[in-house]
Coordinates of C-alpha atoms in Angstrom, one line a residue:
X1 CA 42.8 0.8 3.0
X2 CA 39.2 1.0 2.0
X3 CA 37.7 -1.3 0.2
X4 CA 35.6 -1.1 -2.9
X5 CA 33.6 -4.1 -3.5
X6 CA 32.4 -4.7 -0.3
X7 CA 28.9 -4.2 0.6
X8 CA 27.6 -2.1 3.9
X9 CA 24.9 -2.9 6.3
X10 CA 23.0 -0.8 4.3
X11 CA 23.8 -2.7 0.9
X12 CA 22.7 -6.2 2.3
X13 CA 19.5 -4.8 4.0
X14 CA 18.6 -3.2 0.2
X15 CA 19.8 -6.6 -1.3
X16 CA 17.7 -8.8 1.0
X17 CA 14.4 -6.7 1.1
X18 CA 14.9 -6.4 -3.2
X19 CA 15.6 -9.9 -3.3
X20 CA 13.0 -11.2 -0.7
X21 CA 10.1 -9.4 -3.1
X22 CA 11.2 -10.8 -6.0
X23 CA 11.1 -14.0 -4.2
X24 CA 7.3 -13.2 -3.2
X25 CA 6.1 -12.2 -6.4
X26 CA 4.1 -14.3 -7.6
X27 CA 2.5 -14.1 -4.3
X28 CA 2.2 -10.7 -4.4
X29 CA 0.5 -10.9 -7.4
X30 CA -2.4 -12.8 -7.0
X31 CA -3.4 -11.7 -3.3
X32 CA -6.3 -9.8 -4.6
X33 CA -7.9 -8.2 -6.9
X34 CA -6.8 -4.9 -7.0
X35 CA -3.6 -5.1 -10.2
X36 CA -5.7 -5.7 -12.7
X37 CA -8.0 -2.4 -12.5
X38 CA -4.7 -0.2 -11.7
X39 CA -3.2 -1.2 -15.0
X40 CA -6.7 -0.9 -16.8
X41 CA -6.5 2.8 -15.7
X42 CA -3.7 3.7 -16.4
X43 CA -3.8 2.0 -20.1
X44 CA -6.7 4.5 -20.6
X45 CA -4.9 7.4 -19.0
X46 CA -2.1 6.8 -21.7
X47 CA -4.0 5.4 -24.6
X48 CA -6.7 8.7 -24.2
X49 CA -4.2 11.2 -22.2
X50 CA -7.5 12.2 -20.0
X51 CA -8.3 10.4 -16.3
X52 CA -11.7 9.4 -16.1
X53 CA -13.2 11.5 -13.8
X54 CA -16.6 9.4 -14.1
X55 CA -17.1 5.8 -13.9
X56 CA -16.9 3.5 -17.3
X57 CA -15.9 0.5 -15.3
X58 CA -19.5 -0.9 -13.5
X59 CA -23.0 -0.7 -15.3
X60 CA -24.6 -0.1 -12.2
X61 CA -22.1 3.3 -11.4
X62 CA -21.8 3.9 -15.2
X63 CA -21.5 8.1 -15.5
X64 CA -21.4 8.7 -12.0
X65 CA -18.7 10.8 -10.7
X66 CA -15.3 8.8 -10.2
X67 CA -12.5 9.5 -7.6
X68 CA -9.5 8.6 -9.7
X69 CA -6.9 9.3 -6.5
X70 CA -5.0 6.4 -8.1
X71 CA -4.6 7.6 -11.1
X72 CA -0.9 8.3 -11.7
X73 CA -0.3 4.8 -9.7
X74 CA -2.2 2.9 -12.3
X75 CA 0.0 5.0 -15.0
X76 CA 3.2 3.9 -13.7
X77 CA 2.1 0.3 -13.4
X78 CA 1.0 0.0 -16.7
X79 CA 4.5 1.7 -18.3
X80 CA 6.5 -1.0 -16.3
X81 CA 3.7 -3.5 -17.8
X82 CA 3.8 -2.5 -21.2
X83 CA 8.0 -3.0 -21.3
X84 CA 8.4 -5.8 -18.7
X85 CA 5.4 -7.3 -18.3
X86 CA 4.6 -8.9 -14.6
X87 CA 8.1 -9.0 -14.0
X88 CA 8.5 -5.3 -14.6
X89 CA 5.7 -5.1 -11.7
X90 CA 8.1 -7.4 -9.4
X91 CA 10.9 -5.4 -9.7
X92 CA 9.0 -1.9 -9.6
X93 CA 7.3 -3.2 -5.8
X94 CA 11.2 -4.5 -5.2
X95 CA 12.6 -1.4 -6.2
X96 CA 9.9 0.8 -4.2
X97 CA 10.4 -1.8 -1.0
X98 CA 14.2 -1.7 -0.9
X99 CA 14.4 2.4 -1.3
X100 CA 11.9 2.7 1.3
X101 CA 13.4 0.5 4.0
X102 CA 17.0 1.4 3.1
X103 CA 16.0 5.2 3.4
X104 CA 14.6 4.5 7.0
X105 CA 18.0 2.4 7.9
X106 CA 20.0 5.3 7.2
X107 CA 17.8 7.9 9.2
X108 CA 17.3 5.7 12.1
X109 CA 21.1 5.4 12.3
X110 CA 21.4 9.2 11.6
X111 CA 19.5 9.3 14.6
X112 CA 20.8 6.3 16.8
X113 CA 23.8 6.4 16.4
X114 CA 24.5 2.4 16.5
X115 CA 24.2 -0.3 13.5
X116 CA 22.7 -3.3 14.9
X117 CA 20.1 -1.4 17.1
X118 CA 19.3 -0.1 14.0
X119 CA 19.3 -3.0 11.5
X120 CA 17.4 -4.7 14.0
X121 CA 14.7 -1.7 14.2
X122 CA 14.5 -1.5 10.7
X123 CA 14.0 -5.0 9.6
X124 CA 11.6 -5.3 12.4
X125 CA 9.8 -2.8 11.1
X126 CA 9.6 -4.1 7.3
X127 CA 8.3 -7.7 8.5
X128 CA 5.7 -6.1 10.1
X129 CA 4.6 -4.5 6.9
X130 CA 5.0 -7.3 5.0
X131 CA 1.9 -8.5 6.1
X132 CA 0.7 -5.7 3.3
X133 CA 3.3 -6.2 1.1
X134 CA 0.7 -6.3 -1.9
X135 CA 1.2 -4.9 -5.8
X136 CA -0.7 -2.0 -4.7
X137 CA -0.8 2.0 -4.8
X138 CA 0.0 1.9 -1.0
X139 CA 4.2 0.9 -2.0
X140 CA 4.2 3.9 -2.8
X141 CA 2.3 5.3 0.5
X142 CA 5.6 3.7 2.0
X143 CA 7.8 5.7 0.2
X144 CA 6.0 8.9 0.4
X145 CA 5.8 8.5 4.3
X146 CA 9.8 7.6 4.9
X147 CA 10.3 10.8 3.0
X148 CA 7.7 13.0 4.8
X149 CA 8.7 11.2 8.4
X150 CA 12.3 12.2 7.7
X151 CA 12.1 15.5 6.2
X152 CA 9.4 16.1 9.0
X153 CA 11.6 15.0 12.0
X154 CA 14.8 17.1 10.0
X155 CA 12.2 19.9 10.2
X156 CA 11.2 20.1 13.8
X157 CA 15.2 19.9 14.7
X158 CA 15.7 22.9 12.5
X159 CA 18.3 20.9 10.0
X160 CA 16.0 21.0 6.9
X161 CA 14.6 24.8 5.9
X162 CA 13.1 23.6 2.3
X163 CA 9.2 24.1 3.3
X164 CA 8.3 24.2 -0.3
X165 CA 9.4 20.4 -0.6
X166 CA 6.7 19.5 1.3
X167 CA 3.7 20.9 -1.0
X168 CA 5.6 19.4 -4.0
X169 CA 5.7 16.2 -2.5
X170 CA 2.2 16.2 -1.5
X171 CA 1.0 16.9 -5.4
X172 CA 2.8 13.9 -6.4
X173 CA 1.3 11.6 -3.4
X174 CA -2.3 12.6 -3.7
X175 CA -2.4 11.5 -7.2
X176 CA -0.6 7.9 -6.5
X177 CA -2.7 7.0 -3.6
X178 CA -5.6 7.7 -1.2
X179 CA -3.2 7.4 1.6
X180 CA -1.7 10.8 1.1
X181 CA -3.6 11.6 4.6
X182 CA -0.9 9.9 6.3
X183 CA 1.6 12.8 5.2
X184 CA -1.1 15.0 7.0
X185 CA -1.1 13.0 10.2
X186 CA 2.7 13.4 10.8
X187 CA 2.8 17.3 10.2
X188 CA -0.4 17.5 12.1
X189 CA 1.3 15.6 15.0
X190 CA 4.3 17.8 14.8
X191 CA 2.4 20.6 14.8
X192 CA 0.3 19.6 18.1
X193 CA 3.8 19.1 19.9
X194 CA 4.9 22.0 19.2
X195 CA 1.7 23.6 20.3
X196 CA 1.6 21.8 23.9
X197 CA 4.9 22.7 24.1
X198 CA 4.0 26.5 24.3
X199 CA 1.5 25.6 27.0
X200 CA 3.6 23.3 28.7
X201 CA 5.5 26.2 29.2
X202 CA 8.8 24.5 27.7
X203 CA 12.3 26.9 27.5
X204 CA 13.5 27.3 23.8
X205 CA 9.9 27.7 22.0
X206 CA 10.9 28.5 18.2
X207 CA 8.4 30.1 16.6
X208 CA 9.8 30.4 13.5
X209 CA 9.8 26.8 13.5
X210 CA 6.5 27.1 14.3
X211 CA 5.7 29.3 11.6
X212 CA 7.6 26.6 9.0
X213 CA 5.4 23.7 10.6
X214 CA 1.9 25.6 10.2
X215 CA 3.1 26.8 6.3
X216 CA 4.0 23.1 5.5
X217 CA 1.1 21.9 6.8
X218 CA -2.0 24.1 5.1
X219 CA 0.4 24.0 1.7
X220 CA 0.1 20.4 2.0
X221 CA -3.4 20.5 2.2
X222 CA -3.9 22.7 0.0
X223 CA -2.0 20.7 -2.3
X224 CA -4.4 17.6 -2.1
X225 CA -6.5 19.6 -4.2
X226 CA -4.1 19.6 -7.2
X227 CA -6.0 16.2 -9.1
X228 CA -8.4 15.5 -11.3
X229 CA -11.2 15.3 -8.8
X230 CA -10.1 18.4 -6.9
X231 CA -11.7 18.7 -3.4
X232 CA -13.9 15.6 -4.3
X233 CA -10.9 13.2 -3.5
X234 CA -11.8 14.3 0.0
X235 CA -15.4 13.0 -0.3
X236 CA -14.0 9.5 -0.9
X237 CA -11.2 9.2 2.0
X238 CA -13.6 10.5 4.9
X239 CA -16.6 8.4 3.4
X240 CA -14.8 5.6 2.9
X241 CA -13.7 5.7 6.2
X242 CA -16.7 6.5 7.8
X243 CA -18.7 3.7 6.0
X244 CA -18.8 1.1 9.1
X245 CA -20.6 -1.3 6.8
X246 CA -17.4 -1.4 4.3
X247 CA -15.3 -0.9 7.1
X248 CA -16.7 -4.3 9.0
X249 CA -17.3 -6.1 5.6
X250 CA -13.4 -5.7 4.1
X251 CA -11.0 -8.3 6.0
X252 CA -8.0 -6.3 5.5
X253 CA -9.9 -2.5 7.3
X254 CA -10.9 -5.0 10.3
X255 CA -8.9 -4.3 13.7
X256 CA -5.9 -7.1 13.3
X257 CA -6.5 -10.5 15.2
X258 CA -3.8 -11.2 17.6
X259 CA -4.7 -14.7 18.4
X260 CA -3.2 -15.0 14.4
X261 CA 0.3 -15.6 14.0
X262 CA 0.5 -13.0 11.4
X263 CA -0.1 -10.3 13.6
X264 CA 2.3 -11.4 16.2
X265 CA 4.9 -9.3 15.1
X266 CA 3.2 -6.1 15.0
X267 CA 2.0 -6.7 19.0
X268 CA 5.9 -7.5 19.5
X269 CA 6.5 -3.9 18.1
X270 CA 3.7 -2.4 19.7
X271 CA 4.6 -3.6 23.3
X272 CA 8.4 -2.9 22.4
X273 CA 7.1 0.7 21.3
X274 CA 5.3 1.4 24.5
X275 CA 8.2 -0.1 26.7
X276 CA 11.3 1.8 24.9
X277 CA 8.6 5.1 25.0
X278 CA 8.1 4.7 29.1
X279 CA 11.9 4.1 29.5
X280 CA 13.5 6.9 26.8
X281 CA 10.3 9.5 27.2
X282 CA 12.7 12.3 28.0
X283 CA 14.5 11.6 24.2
X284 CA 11.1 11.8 22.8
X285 CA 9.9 15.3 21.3
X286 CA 6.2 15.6 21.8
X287 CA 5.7 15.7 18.3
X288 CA 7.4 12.6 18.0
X289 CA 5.4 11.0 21.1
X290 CA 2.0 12.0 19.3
X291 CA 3.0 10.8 15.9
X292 CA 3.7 7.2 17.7
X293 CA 0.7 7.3 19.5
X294 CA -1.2 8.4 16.8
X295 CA 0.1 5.8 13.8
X296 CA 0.1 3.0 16.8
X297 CA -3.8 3.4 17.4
X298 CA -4.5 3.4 13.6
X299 CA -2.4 -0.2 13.4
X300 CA -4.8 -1.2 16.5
X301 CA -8.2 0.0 15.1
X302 CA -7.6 -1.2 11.1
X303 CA -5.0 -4.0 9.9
X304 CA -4.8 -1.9 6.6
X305 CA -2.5 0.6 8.4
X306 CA 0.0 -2.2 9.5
X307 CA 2.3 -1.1 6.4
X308 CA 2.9 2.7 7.9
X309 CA 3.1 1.9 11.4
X310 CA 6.4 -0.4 9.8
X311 CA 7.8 2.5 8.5
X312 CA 6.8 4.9 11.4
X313 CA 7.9 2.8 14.2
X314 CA 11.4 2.2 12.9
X315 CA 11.7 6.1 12.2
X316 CA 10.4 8.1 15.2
X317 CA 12.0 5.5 18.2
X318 CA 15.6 5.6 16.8
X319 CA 16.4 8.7 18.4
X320 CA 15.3 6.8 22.0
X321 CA 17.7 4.7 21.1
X322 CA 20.1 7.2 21.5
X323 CA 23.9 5.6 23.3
X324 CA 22.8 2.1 22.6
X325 CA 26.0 1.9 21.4
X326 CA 27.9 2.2 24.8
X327 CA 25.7 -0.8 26.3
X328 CA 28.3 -3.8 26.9
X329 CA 26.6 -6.7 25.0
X330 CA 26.7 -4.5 22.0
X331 CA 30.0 -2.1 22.8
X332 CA 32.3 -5.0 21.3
X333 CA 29.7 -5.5 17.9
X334 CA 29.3 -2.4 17.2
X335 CA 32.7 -1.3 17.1
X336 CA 33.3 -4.3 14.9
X337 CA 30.7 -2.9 12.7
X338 CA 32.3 0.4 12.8
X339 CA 35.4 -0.9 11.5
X340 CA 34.7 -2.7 8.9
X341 CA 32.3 0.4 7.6
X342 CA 35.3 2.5 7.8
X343 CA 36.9 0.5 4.8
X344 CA 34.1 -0.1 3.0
X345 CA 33.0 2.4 0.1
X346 CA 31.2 -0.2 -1.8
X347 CA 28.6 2.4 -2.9
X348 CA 27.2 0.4 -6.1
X349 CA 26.3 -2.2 -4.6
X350 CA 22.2 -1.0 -4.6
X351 CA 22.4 -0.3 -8.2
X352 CA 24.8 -3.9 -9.4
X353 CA 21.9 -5.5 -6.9
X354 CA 18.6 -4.3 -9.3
X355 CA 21.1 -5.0 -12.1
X356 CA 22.0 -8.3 -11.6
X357 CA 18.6 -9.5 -10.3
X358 CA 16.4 -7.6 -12.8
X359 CA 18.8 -9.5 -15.5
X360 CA 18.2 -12.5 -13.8
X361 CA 14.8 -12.6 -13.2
X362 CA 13.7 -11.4 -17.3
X363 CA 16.0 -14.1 -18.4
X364 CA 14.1 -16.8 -16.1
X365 CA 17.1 -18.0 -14.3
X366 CA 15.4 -17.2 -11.0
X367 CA 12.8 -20.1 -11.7
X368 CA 9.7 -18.1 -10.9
X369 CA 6.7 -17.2 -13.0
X370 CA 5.1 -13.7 -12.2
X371 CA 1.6 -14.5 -13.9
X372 CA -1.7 -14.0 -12.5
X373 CA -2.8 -17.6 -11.8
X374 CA -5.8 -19.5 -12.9
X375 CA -5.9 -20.8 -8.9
X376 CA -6.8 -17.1 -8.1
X377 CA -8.8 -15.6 -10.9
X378 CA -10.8 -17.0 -14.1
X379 CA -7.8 -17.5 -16.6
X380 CA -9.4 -19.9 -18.2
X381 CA -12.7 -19.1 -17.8
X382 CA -11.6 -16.1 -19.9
X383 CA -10.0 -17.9 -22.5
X384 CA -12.7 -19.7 -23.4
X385 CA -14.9 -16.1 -23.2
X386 CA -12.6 -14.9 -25.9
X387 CA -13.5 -17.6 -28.1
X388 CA -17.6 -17.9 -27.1
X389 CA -18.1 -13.8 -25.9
X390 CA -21.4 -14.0 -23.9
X391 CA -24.0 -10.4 -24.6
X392 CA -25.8 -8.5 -22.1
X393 CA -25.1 -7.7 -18.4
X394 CA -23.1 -9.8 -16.0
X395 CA -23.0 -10.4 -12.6
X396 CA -19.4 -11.6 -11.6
X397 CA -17.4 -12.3 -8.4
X398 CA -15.9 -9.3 -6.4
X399 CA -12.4 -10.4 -6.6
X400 CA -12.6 -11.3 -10.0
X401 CA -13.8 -7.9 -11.2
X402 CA -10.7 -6.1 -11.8
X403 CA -9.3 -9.4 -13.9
X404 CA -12.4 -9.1 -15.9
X405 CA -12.1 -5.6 -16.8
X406 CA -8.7 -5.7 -17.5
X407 CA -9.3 -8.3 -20.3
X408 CA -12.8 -7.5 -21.6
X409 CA -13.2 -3.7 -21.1
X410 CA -14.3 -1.6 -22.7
X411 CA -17.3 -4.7 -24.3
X412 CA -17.8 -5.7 -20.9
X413 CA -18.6 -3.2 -18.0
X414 CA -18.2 -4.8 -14.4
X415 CA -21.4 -5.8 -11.8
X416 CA -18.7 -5.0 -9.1
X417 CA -14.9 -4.4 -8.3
X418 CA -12.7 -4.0 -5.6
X419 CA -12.2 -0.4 -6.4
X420 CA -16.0 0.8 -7.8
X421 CA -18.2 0.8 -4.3
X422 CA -17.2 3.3 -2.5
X423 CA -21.0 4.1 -0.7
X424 CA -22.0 0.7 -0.2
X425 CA -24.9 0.2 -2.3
X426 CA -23.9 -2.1 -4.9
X427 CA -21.7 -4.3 -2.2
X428 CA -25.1 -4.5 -0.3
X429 CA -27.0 -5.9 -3.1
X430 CA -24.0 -8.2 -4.1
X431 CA -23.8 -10.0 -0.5
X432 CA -27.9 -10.1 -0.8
X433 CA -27.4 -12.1 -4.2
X434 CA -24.3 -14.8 -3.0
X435 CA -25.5 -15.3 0.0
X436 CA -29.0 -15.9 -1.4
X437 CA -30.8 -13.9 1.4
X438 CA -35.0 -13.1 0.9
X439 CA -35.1 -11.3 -2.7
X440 CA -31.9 -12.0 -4.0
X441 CA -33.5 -12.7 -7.4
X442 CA -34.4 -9.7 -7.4
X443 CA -31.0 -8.5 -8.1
X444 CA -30.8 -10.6 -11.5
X445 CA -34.0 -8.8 -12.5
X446 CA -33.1 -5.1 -11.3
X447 CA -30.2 -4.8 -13.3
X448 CA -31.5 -7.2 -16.3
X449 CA -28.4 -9.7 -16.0
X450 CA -28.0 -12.0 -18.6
X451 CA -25.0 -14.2 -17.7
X452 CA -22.7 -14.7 -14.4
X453 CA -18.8 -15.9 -13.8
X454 CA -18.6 -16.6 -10.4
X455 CA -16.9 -19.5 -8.4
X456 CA -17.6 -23.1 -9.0
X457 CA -18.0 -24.0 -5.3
X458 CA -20.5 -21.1 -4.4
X459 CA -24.2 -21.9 -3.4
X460 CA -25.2 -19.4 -6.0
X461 CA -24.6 -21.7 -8.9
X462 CA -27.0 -24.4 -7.4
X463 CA -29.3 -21.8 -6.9
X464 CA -29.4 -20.2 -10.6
X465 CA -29.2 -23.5 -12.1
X466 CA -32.8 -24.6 -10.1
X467 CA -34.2 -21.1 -11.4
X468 CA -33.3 -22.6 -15.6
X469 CA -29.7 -21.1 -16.1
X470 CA -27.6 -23.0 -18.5
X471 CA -23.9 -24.0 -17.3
X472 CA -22.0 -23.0 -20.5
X473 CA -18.8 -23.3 -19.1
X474 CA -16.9 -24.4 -16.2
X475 CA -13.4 -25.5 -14.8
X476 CA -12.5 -26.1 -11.2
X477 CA -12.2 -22.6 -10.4
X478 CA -14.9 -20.7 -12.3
X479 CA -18.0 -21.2 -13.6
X480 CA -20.1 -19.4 -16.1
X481 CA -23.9 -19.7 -16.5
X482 CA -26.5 -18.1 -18.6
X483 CA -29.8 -16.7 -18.0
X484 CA -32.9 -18.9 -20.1

């Protein structure tokens, strides 16, 4: 008999990682910086149906050219804003999260052929990446990845034909976030395995799946291009990447600590990747063993790849998992799990799940407040701004930028943000000036700045206010002072 209101594996892993963001969200929120400039962009992109293509955020970049490879991101955001508010943000990062993971769960089973070697792979893999579970572009990153990892993997075992998909996908991803590359990195890898496997001499070469990897690939590339910068949005991914001072100066782009608890889990998957991978080699198709490698080194060298490497891991090492199934401690569970899947068809329980919480969580039954908090940025600071507006130039706190903009734009242009400095000029200059090295005054007087908001507790504010600057306003966050 099968039963129609019970939920599968795959059900309660979509419930718990829907509900478990929801549950961070206000967390999530105020983590950085970044939200606030997102939805600013894409209010503009709707209010003036262009994307900026030079930059009206900072005075000091003001009508240079502008990389806006997060364009459609920032759109999206904003929509979800403009009808739900914060919470509408929440359950978009939920929604994103809980497709992603659940998408992954039902590949890596595809491939494993066993439930709780697969559950366990899966969730594994999304706590790792929760260390970067952040309202940010990269969500959808995750997404875009599962999708090319699967269809990618489907590819190379000559089940999915559909080249074209690839290209179209790729449009859609370059234009939500700089992270598109990834999508490069797994064809690329494919395409490497099946190239040593022609000089490896291995039986069975198909070269017209050859032929499919190599058109995917250069259509994908070739379909970066399709954005407002066009071949500009390259400029800013290899610069940016090659820019060792913003590479050692951002926490998050830093090679991740494992003497930090945080980062435990990731080693835990790393050494359990490299010990399935010496055991199960001969399950692994060199495409597969050069996409691990590949994604594994990034997680090593930068903590800001962390996210992928949860959804690669979990993908690509299912299919050494391969007759798990028949091992004795988990014969007897996962026959138990087969089963009870067998008379379960309880196929609505995803959509009653964003149903029922999304209800829930506008109504304020959950008891949570998705707000950006005056603990992280200058709430109140800007409160008071929007009665007493200060004129001229200001010089404001990196973190804070984005907030700023996002309330006082377009009167107000930016000294820095977390998404202007992609060179490393202005970040130079702004570490000279708060960490009040020889010259920082200078600073002040280069760019004529009138007024600053920066934190109460920085040495700067002692400084400014020896040099004659009035404190007009402060709270125990912020603190806003004026030039004589």
């Amino acid at each position: 008999m099968k039963t129609f209101f019970l939920p599968r594996i795959r059900d309660v892993l979509f419930f718990a990682i829907f509900a478990g963001v929801l549950a961070l969200g206000p967390q999530m929120l105020n983590m950085d910086g970044d939200l606030p400039r997102h939805l600013l962009m894409g209010k503009i992109v709707l209010e003036t149906k262009t994307v900026p293509t030079t930059d009206i955020f900072s005075y000091v970049y003001e009508g240079r050219p502008l990389i806006p490879h997060e364009w459609l991101a920032g759109v999206i955001f904003f929509l979800f804003y403009s009808k739900l508010g914060l919470d509408g943000i929440v359950l978009l990062s939920a929604l994103l999260l809980s497709i992603t993971f659940t998408l992954v769960y039902d590949y890596a089973l595809l491939r494993c052929g066993a439930r709780f070697p697969s559950l366990i792979l899966v969730v594994w893999g999304a706590a790792t990446s929760s260390l970067h579970w952040l309202v940010r572009p990269h969500l959808f990153t995750m997404l875009f990845l599962a999708i090319f990892l699967i269809l990618a993997d489907r590819l190379i075992r000559d089940e999915f034909k559909q080249v074209w998909l690839f290209p179209v996908l790729m449009v859609i991803w370059a234009n939500l976030h700089a992270e598109f590359v990834a999508g490069l990195l797994v064809l690329a890898a494919y395409c490497a395995g099946w190239i040593f496997d022609i000089f490896l001499k291995r039986t069975n070469i198909n070269f017209v799946l050859g032929k499919r990897l190599g058109v995917a690939t250069i259509l994908s590339i070739l379909a970066t291009l399709v954005n407002p910068a066009g071949f500009h949005t390259w400029e800013t991914v290899f610069g940016y990447v090659n820019n060792r001072y913003l590479m050692l100066r951002i926490m998050e782009t830093r090679p991740p600590d494992f003497s930090q608890p945080q980062f435990l889990i990731l080693l835990a998957l790393l050494i359990f990747c490299i010990v399935l991978v010496l055991l199960r080699i001969r399950k692994l198709g060199t495409g597969t063993l050069i996409a691990l490698a590949g994604f594994s080194a990034m997680s090593i060298f930068s903590a800001r790849n962390v996210h992928l490497y949860g959804v690669v891991a979990p993908v690509l090492l299912a299919c050494a998992l391969t007759g798990s199934a028949e091992i004795p401690a988990l014969k007897t569970l996962e026959k138990i799990f087969a089963v009870v899947e067998r008379s379960v068809r309880g196929f609505l329980w995803p959509g009653v799940t964003v149903f029922l919480l999304s209800g829930l969580l506008l109504g304020g039954q959950l008891g949570m407040v998705n707000e950006f908090s005056a603990k992280t940025f200058p709430v109140r600071a800007l409160n008071w701004l929007e009665m007493n507006p200060q004129h001229g130039r200001m010089f404001n706190a990196f973190d804070w930028g984005g907030y700023i903009l996002f309330n006082m734009w377009p009167t107000q242009l930016a000294f820095i943000d977390s998404q202007t400095d992609v060179h490393g000029d202005i970040t130079r200059e702004y570490e000279r000036a708060i960490s009040l090295e020889e010259g920082w005054q200078d600073v002040f007087t280069k760019y004529d700045i009138r007024w600053v908001i920066i934190p109460k507790k920085w040495h700067l504010v002692g400084a400014l206010a020896f040099q004659g600057w009035r404190d007009v306003y402060h709270d125990e966050l912020a603190v806003i002072l004026v030039r004589p």
